[in-house]
Amino acid sequence: SDVTLLVTTHYMDEAERCTDVGYIFMSRLLVLGKPAELKSLPEVSPPGTNRYELRVNRPAERLSELRCLKGVQDATLFGETVHVMVDQRLTSEFLVDALGLSASEADIREIPPTLEDVFVTLTRNAEENASELQTRIAVQTEHPAARGVQSLGVEKAPRPSGNERKGRTTDGLIAVMVKEFFHIRRQPSTIFFMLVVPVMQTIIFGYAIDTQIEHIPTVVFNMDGRVQSDELIEAFVNTRRFTLIEEVYDEASFDRAFTSGEAKVGIKIPPNYSDRLIRGEQVTVQVLIDGSDSQVATTALNTSQLIGVNASIARARTMAEAAQIAPARDPTGRADLPVEIRPRLLYNPDLKSAHFFVPGLVGIILQLVTLFLTSFAIVRERELGTLEQLFVTPVGRTGLLLGKLVPYAAVGFVETLIVMTVMIYVFGVPIRGDVWLLMSLAMLFMVCSLGLGLLVSTIAKSQVEAVQFAFVVMLPSVLLSGFVFPRSEMPLPIYLATFAIPVTYFIEILRGIVLRGSGFWDLVPMVEGLVVCCAVVLVVSVSRFRKQLD
């Protein structure tokens, strides 16, 4: 293996516990000894040098400034600190002044070499020697006369063969994946956020979001008080859209029910209601509606108008029967309307809101979790300073990128299965279409969401910024994707902008497969749009991530 390792062995030597540290590079043991011996190596502690530990804000940015200072032999980032090796003539005060910092902004102290310093120094020297050997071999190959030149000091190093494996961008993929899975396992809050919170959100929002307006508080001022007026009030209550909370007997109480907010609808029946009906005259019933909530007001308006039409038709049918005159008769010979319209509701005959909202919730929650967790995973590494350490390891670009994303993709897939299980067995929303097609397109959308999270991580410098940028992505996804409001009713510029939101296509795919049983060819336009969005997001995200690596 071409990885670098520190190996420690423990043994008992007479009642004293000792530790040997071994250093392996390119599958060769280069050094073995006690920690104190390794720390005193000339390469690690050159004569005439001092080591300092510097703790400042944004240590990664100060690293390049330190390396440019004259007299600084080495500067290495370790977590939130920087270890600096300098000539003895450079004092700690000089380093702080050279960085333009005050004493309160920098915490600096002299330290002895640590095993981490040994590790970094030996790694750098081994890589430089290996590179020098490669150059030397190339020169000898091109100029046979130079083959007699002595070795450059790297004894016992094997001569590279033509079949030696070169570094690939996927190197370190398994190691990073295992590291990320261990991180997920060590943080219960991450597991809770990925697996438990989506289920809670699905259940809460599935029950809370309901477009069926029922039990609107209603007050009645019945100035007639006879059978005909009681039948009208009963017709309002039987629709289940209205709930009679109070029956008042004066104008002041009727108005007070509205101003206090207790009632949203008020029905005022005139004192001559029954008399005018008996005489065959038109009678007006006033229905007052609180318009502060447009959705409730619209439901009350449409229902009250329908009740008036039905009451009028019933009254006209009774009069037609009495007069033996009717515009049309049903098969039993009773008076009826000339034209009968029989509407039929497909896919959701009971008009249950859960059948409309819960499939969309699957897409919204899936994007929410993958977006936040992916952006946090990389920003967290940057905040802790470990991302820069990953950059200097043998891990390749593709290995680092996929290693960070694949664990969250796996967890996201499990999360999708859990949320869909809740959708089927808790809300009773069956999947009418092909389950495998649904899961395949869900994986495509998940790749797009992971790319969005990666894009956020390349923009944000801290986890707080990651939250802010993630909400910038999520708000349009919820409001403009058609999850709540129909896209066809939006102004043209906003309607066109919705095509740039990936979850727009996935929500249409979910509702098509789950509710309508759509096949692949029915969803081709949505799939094409999702593929285009996914490709654009991944190209932009990966290019920005590679610039960070550079």
XYZ file of C-alpha atoms in Angstrom:
550
model
C 0.000 0.000 0.000
C 1.208 3.557 -0.689
C -0.342 5.046 2.448
C 1.494 6.533 5.402
C 1.007 5.051 8.854
C 2.223 5.426 12.414
C 2.262 2.041 14.155
C 2.615 1.696 17.931
C 3.537 -1.534 19.751
C 3.146 -2.022 23.491
C 5.088 -4.474 25.637
C 6.112 -4.871 29.295
C 9.790 -4.538 30.105
C 10.237 -5.501 33.768
C 7.391 -3.469 35.375
C 7.889 -0.528 32.991
C 5.446 0.135 30.128
C 7.178 1.224 26.920
C 5.892 2.267 23.536
C 7.644 1.942 20.191
C 6.443 4.046 17.275
C 6.989 2.813 13.731
C 6.754 4.897 10.579
C 5.645 3.184 7.335
C 5.771 4.840 3.924
C 5.216 3.159 0.548
C 4.977 -0.223 2.353
C 8.468 0.263 3.873
C 9.348 0.717 7.546
C 11.609 3.771 7.628
C 12.041 4.309 11.343
C 11.166 2.631 14.647
C 11.843 3.929 18.116
C 10.634 5.584 21.275
C 8.606 8.791 20.898
C 11.338 10.831 22.582
C 13.928 9.483 20.142
C 11.774 10.321 17.135
C 11.088 13.844 18.408
C 14.850 14.466 18.734
C 15.661 13.420 15.158
C 17.635 16.132 13.295
C 14.953 16.309 10.620
C 12.280 16.963 13.248
C 14.231 19.287 15.570
C 17.003 20.950 13.520
C 19.598 22.805 15.598
C 18.932 26.508 16.018
C 15.138 26.295 15.681
C 12.155 26.741 17.939
C 8.585 25.480 17.644
C 5.497 27.525 18.497
C 1.809 26.705 18.691
C -0.337 29.555 17.352
C -4.084 29.717 18.007
C -5.959 32.373 15.983
C -9.271 32.839 14.226
C -9.344 31.318 10.713
C -6.023 29.461 11.094
C -6.150 28.151 7.518
C -5.951 31.724 6.180
C -2.951 32.541 8.420
C -1.108 29.438 7.253
C -0.106 30.879 3.879
C 1.002 34.167 5.502
C 3.271 32.327 7.943
C 4.899 30.245 5.202
C 5.853 33.436 3.371
C 7.737 34.907 6.353
C 11.511 34.812 6.186
C 12.949 32.526 8.860
C 9.866 30.278 9.030
C 11.020 26.779 8.117
C 7.693 25.006 8.474
C 4.056 25.797 9.263
C 1.433 23.054 9.577
C -2.273 23.207 10.399
C -3.471 20.980 13.260
C -7.193 21.389 13.925
C -7.727 24.940 15.147
C -4.022 25.652 15.725
C -0.898 26.132 13.610
C 2.471 24.589 14.540
C 5.332 26.796 13.359
C 9.054 25.929 13.255
C 11.236 29.071 13.020
C 14.823 30.188 13.403
C 15.792 30.989 16.974
C 16.165 34.653 16.111
C 12.411 34.912 15.475
C 10.454 35.499 18.677
C 6.786 34.888 19.332
C 6.188 38.657 19.475
C 7.733 39.030 16.015
C 5.388 36.391 14.547
C 2.320 38.064 16.013
C 3.400 41.493 14.732
C 4.215 40.077 11.285
C 0.663 38.782 10.994
C -0.758 42.176 11.937
C -2.440 40.823 15.075
C -2.683 42.124 18.606
C -1.811 40.106 21.700
C -5.509 39.535 22.413
C -6.161 38.155 18.927
C -3.429 35.507 19.001
C -2.470 32.869 21.565
C 1.108 31.711 20.962
C 3.378 29.549 23.095
C 6.578 27.598 22.628
C 6.104 23.826 22.458
C 8.326 20.765 21.991
C 7.844 18.638 18.870
C 4.796 16.359 18.942
C 4.256 13.014 17.254
C 2.076 14.867 14.743
C 5.074 17.065 13.876
C 7.175 13.919 13.471
C 4.534 12.435 11.189
C 4.307 15.531 8.975
C 8.079 16.041 8.753
C 8.899 12.441 7.873
C 6.054 12.360 5.327
C 7.359 15.467 3.587
C 10.950 14.200 3.532
C 9.914 10.770 2.236
C 7.837 12.304 -0.545
C 10.662 14.665 -1.530
C 13.168 11.800 -1.607
C 10.814 9.637 -3.643
C 10.270 12.476 -6.122
C 14.028 13.087 -6.356
C 14.601 9.404 -7.014
C 12.048 9.418 -9.813
C 13.820 12.382 -11.427
C 17.183 10.683 -11.063
C 15.949 7.484 -12.707
C 14.449 9.463 -15.577
C 17.786 11.230 -16.163
C 19.684 7.932 -16.143
C 17.208 6.457 -18.608
C 17.634 9.364 -21.027
C 21.458 9.643 -20.594
C 23.146 6.241 -20.271
C 26.460 7.950 -19.441
C 25.019 9.165 -16.196
C 24.166 5.713 -14.889
C 27.336 5.570 -12.837
C 26.287 8.427 -10.608
C 25.881 7.436 -6.939
C 22.510 7.069 -5.258
C 20.936 10.199 -3.876
C 20.721 8.801 -0.372
C 17.493 6.864 -0.555
C 18.898 3.387 -0.033
C 16.898 0.243 -0.486
C 14.194 2.124 -2.377
C 12.750 -0.139 -5.050
C 13.176 0.848 -8.654
C 9.762 1.790 -10.014
C 8.528 -0.575 -12.658
C 6.316 0.172 -15.587
C 3.454 -1.663 -13.889
C 3.540 0.456 -10.693
C 0.111 1.896 -9.915
C -0.177 5.653 -10.245
C -2.362 7.806 -7.993
C -6.000 7.981 -9.027
C -8.714 10.442 -8.083
C -10.710 7.616 -6.479
C -7.928 6.761 -4.015
C -9.129 6.825 -0.441
C -12.824 6.443 -1.350
C -13.447 3.517 1.009
C -11.471 5.172 3.827
C -13.471 8.415 3.608
C -16.757 6.501 3.374
C -15.931 4.464 6.473
C -14.863 7.636 8.283
C -18.152 9.336 7.402
C -20.242 6.337 8.481
C -18.383 6.285 11.801
C -19.075 10.000 12.202
C -22.793 9.409 11.590
C -22.801 6.610 14.153
C -20.966 8.707 16.767
C -23.460 11.558 16.513
C -26.933 10.471 17.687
C -28.288 13.889 16.741
C -27.379 13.249 13.083
C -29.155 9.893 13.074
C -32.171 11.471 14.782
C -32.290 14.281 12.215
C -31.968 11.884 9.273
C -34.357 9.102 10.275
C -36.723 10.301 13.009
C -37.349 13.955 12.115
C -38.570 13.190 8.543
C -41.154 10.745 9.922
C -42.308 13.314 12.494
C -42.561 16.000 9.801
C -44.543 13.721 7.502
C -47.056 12.840 10.222
C -47.402 16.389 11.587
C -47.680 18.133 8.227
C -49.815 15.351 6.779
C -52.434 15.902 9.460
C -51.979 19.673 9.791
C -52.213 20.584 6.099
C -55.840 20.141 5.150
C -57.602 22.085 2.401
C -61.015 20.723 3.356
C -62.600 23.568 5.301
C -65.217 22.267 7.731
C -66.974 23.350 10.916
C -66.861 27.086 10.215
C -68.205 28.900 13.330
C -71.630 30.280 12.419
C -74.095 32.541 14.246
C -77.804 32.747 13.282
C -80.210 35.659 13.701
C -83.584 34.036 12.879
C -86.317 36.674 12.913
C -88.875 34.302 11.396
C -88.771 31.361 13.804
C -91.048 29.049 11.807
C -90.618 25.647 10.161
C -89.392 26.954 6.803
C -86.584 29.007 8.417
C -85.591 26.083 10.671
C -85.273 23.866 7.573
C -82.936 26.406 5.981
C -80.710 26.497 9.080
C -80.674 22.693 9.158
C -79.573 22.656 5.512
C -76.542 24.808 6.391
C -75.588 22.578 9.349
C -76.021 19.306 7.399
C -73.286 20.286 4.931
C -70.706 19.993 7.768
C -69.132 23.160 6.440
C -70.907 25.223 9.120
C -71.171 24.713 12.871
C -73.902 26.616 14.705
C -72.230 28.142 17.778
C -74.947 30.589 18.819
C -78.424 31.797 17.941
C -78.897 35.500 18.756
C -82.059 37.584 18.995
C -80.888 41.176 18.421
C -78.750 43.084 15.946
C -76.109 44.124 18.512
C -75.336 40.531 19.530
C -75.177 39.529 15.868
C -72.587 42.227 15.105
C -70.615 41.499 18.296
C -70.138 37.853 17.272
C -68.198 39.087 14.218
C -66.139 41.813 15.875
C -65.061 39.459 18.662
C -63.931 36.850 16.130
C -66.156 34.122 17.572
C -68.078 33.676 14.314
C -66.829 33.584 10.726
C -70.296 33.330 9.135
C -73.588 34.961 10.100
C -77.027 34.011 8.712
C -79.789 36.645 9.002
C -83.291 35.386 8.143
C -85.947 38.122 7.676
C -89.199 38.026 9.683
C -91.377 37.509 6.558
C -89.317 34.549 5.229
C -92.088 31.918 5.528
C -94.858 34.305 4.387
C -93.112 35.231 1.150
C -92.329 31.570 0.361
C -95.985 30.636 0.834
C -97.105 33.473 -1.469
C -94.597 32.369 -4.101
C -92.518 35.533 -3.805
C -88.744 35.826 -3.824
C -87.192 36.194 -0.381
C -83.662 37.377 0.443
C -81.550 35.707 3.152
C -78.417 37.623 4.119
C -75.233 35.600 4.738
C -72.326 37.622 6.160
C -68.847 36.105 5.776
C -65.598 37.126 7.467
C -63.153 37.618 4.577
C -59.976 37.839 6.689
C -59.193 34.214 5.809
C -59.658 33.926 2.058
C -59.727 30.118 2.003
C -62.453 29.896 4.673
C -64.381 32.749 3.044
C -64.290 31.105 -0.391
C -65.586 27.814 1.020
C -68.399 29.570 2.921
C -69.360 31.634 -0.150
C -69.539 28.664 -2.540
C -71.401 26.464 -0.053
C -73.989 29.121 0.840
C -74.703 29.771 -2.844
C -75.106 26.040 -3.468
C -77.529 25.754 -0.537
C -79.620 28.584 -2.021
C -79.730 26.884 -5.418
C -80.687 23.523 -3.923
C -83.399 25.089 -1.739
C -84.821 26.911 -4.745
C -84.834 23.753 -6.878
C -86.568 21.782 -4.123
C -89.189 24.524 -3.770
C -89.748 24.678 -7.528
C -90.088 20.905 -7.767
C -92.751 20.912 -5.042
C -94.738 23.645 -6.800
C -94.447 21.837 -10.146
C -95.816 18.653 -8.628
C -98.740 20.550 -7.135
C -99.538 22.245 -10.464
C -99.015 19.033 -12.469
C -96.604 20.942 -14.691
C -92.891 20.034 -14.912
C -90.108 20.797 -17.459
C -88.994 17.134 -17.240
C -89.716 13.966 -15.283
C -87.452 11.198 -13.969
C -88.065 7.478 -14.686
C -90.455 7.278 -11.693
C -92.615 10.083 -13.124
C -91.658 12.754 -10.598
C -90.796 16.306 -11.656
C -87.078 16.822 -12.248
C -84.596 19.076 -14.000
C -84.268 18.833 -17.807
C -80.456 18.422 -17.700
C -78.650 16.271 -15.161
C -74.875 16.611 -14.697
C -73.159 13.697 -12.955
C -69.547 14.606 -12.103
C -67.101 11.860 -11.169
C -63.861 12.401 -9.246
C -60.840 10.330 -10.311
C -57.791 9.287 -8.231
C -59.036 11.044 -5.065
C -62.836 10.645 -4.959
C -63.102 11.634 -1.289
C -61.055 14.821 -1.871
C -58.711 13.944 1.005
C -55.974 16.525 1.409
C -53.489 13.861 2.542
C -53.626 12.242 -0.913
C -52.519 15.547 -2.438
C -50.013 16.827 0.132
C -48.285 13.716 1.505
C -46.664 12.630 -1.817
C -45.336 16.175 -2.180
C -44.076 16.042 1.399
C -41.870 13.081 0.464
C -40.002 15.240 -2.057
C -39.769 18.297 0.211
C -38.499 16.337 3.236
C -36.054 14.306 1.147
C -34.498 17.494 -0.225
C -34.523 19.150 3.205
C -32.582 16.385 4.952
C -30.043 15.641 2.210
C -29.419 19.340 1.563
C -28.763 20.233 5.200
C -26.713 17.166 6.115
C -24.490 17.279 3.025
C -23.688 20.964 3.442
C -23.014 20.487 7.168
C -20.746 17.487 6.582
C -18.245 19.497 4.519
C -18.576 22.846 6.299
C -17.992 21.085 9.623
C -14.697 19.690 8.302
C -13.664 23.191 7.241
C -14.551 24.709 10.627
C -12.574 22.060 12.508
C -9.616 22.420 10.157
C -9.719 18.750 9.171
C -10.680 19.442 5.554
C -7.212 20.864 4.867
C -5.700 17.776 6.460
C -7.745 15.567 4.123
C -6.386 17.564 1.173
C -2.777 16.587 1.982
C -3.549 12.871 2.372
C -3.306 10.369 -0.525
C -7.099 10.608 -0.911
C -8.044 11.612 -4.469
C -10.570 14.279 -5.407
C -13.228 11.833 -6.536
C -12.576 9.591 -3.556
C -13.013 12.497 -1.147
C -16.134 13.760 -2.889
C -17.894 10.405 -3.214
C -16.745 9.303 0.211
C -18.480 12.309 1.756
C -21.678 11.993 -0.293
C -22.332 8.236 -0.594
C -23.067 7.662 3.139
C -25.713 10.393 3.098
C -27.135 9.009 -0.151
C -27.491 5.600 1.513
C -29.177 7.096 4.556
C -31.387 9.216 2.283
C -32.519 6.076 0.449
C -33.473 4.437 3.758
C -35.251 7.649 4.743
C -37.253 7.570 1.490
C -38.422 4.030 2.243
C -39.451 5.015 5.781
C -41.387 8.122 4.679
C -43.186 6.186 1.936
C -44.090 3.482 4.444
C -45.640 6.167 6.663
C -47.480 7.553 3.635
C -49.020 4.168 2.828
C -49.846 2.792 6.277
C -50.520 5.963 8.294
C -52.306 8.142 5.731
C -53.674 5.359 3.543
C -52.186 6.718 0.290
C -51.533 3.702 -1.977
C -48.882 3.703 -4.699
C -50.832 3.034 -7.902
C -47.829 2.991 -10.235
C -44.527 1.120 -10.501
C -42.639 1.161 -7.183
C -39.272 0.443 -8.825
C -39.728 3.355 -11.236
C -40.567 5.584 -8.277
C -37.466 4.506 -6.322
C -35.204 4.929 -9.379
C -36.396 8.482 -9.968
C -36.142 9.154 -6.219
C -32.447 8.204 -6.380
C -31.989 10.593 -9.323
C -33.569 13.397 -7.314
C -31.427 12.486 -4.299
C -28.257 12.905 -6.375
C -29.501 16.366 -7.339
C -30.204 17.240 -3.687
C -26.749 16.059 -2.655
C -25.299 18.286 -5.353
C -27.237 21.247 -3.932
C -25.824 20.485 -0.499
C -22.321 20.318 -1.961
C -22.887 23.669 -3.678
C -23.992 25.251 -0.391
C -20.898 23.843 1.340
C -18.588 25.499 -1.213
C -20.251 28.879 -0.604
C -20.702 28.804 3.189
C -17.717 29.241 5.492
C -19.484 28.164 8.686
C -22.423 26.009 9.704
C -24.472 29.127 10.492
C -23.960 30.355 6.926
C -24.808 26.866 5.653
C -28.181 27.047 7.437
C -28.879 30.461 5.923
C -27.980 29.403 2.375
C -29.933 26.147 2.766
C -33.063 28.108 3.697
C -32.523 30.293 0.625
C -32.803 27.096 -1.427
C -35.653 25.545 0.577
C -38.098 28.474 0.668
C -38.587 28.662 -3.133
C -38.753 24.861 -3.189
C -41.725 24.891 -0.816
C -43.564 27.946 -2.134
C -42.964 27.786 -5.896
C -42.737 24.068 -6.672
C -46.485 23.441 -6.745
C -46.383 21.725 -3.359
C -48.937 24.156 -1.872
C -50.006 26.572 -4.616
C -50.839 25.653 -8.237
C -48.028 26.765 -10.549
C -50.520 27.556 -13.328
C -51.963 30.399 -11.256
C -48.603 32.133 -10.753
C -47.527 35.221 -12.762
C -45.629 34.351 -15.921
C -42.112 35.398 -14.713
C -42.479 33.361 -11.510
C -44.024 30.453 -13.424
C -40.975 30.351 -15.718
C -38.658 30.508 -12.690
C -40.281 27.376 -11.235
C -38.718 25.293 -14.017
C -35.301 25.935 -12.426
C -36.361 24.271 -9.142
C -35.539 20.508 -9.171
C -38.201 19.529 -6.628
C -40.866 20.891 -9.013
C -40.297 17.944 -11.327
C -39.987 15.380 -8.540
C -43.294 16.414 -6.923
C -45.028 15.963 -10.285
C -43.350 12.555 -10.629
C -44.463 11.536 -7.128
C -48.072 12.580 -7.653
C -48.124 10.991 -11.096
C -46.864 7.568 -9.966
C -48.515 7.487 -6.529
C -51.943 8.958 -7.363
C -52.484 8.458 -11.106
C -50.413 5.331 -11.728
C -48.388 7.062 -14.454
C -45.762 5.131 -16.383
C -42.334 6.239 -17.541
C -43.519 7.553 -20.910
C -46.186 9.647 -19.183
C -43.464 11.320 -17.106
C -40.821 11.880 -19.804
C -41.046 15.731 -19.687
C -40.659 15.705 -15.896
C -37.769 13.227 -16.036
C -35.993 15.282 -18.696
C -36.342 18.440 -16.606
C -35.012 16.668 -13.504
C -32.040 15.260 -15.449
C -31.141 18.725 -16.789
C -31.377 20.297 -13.319
C -29.319 17.462 -11.834
C -26.595 17.811 -14.479
C -26.352 21.603 -14.047
C -26.248 21.385 -10.240
C -23.588 18.653 -10.241
C -21.356 20.407 -12.786
C -21.446 23.698 -10.857
C -21.034 21.995 -7.470
C -18.167 19.707 -8.460
C -16.317 22.501 -10.302
C -16.544 24.758 -7.244
C -15.514 21.902 -4.958
C -12.465 21.191 -7.114
C -11.473 24.848 -6.919
C -11.595 24.519 -3.141
C -9.353 21.476 -3.431
C -6.936 23.371 -5.676
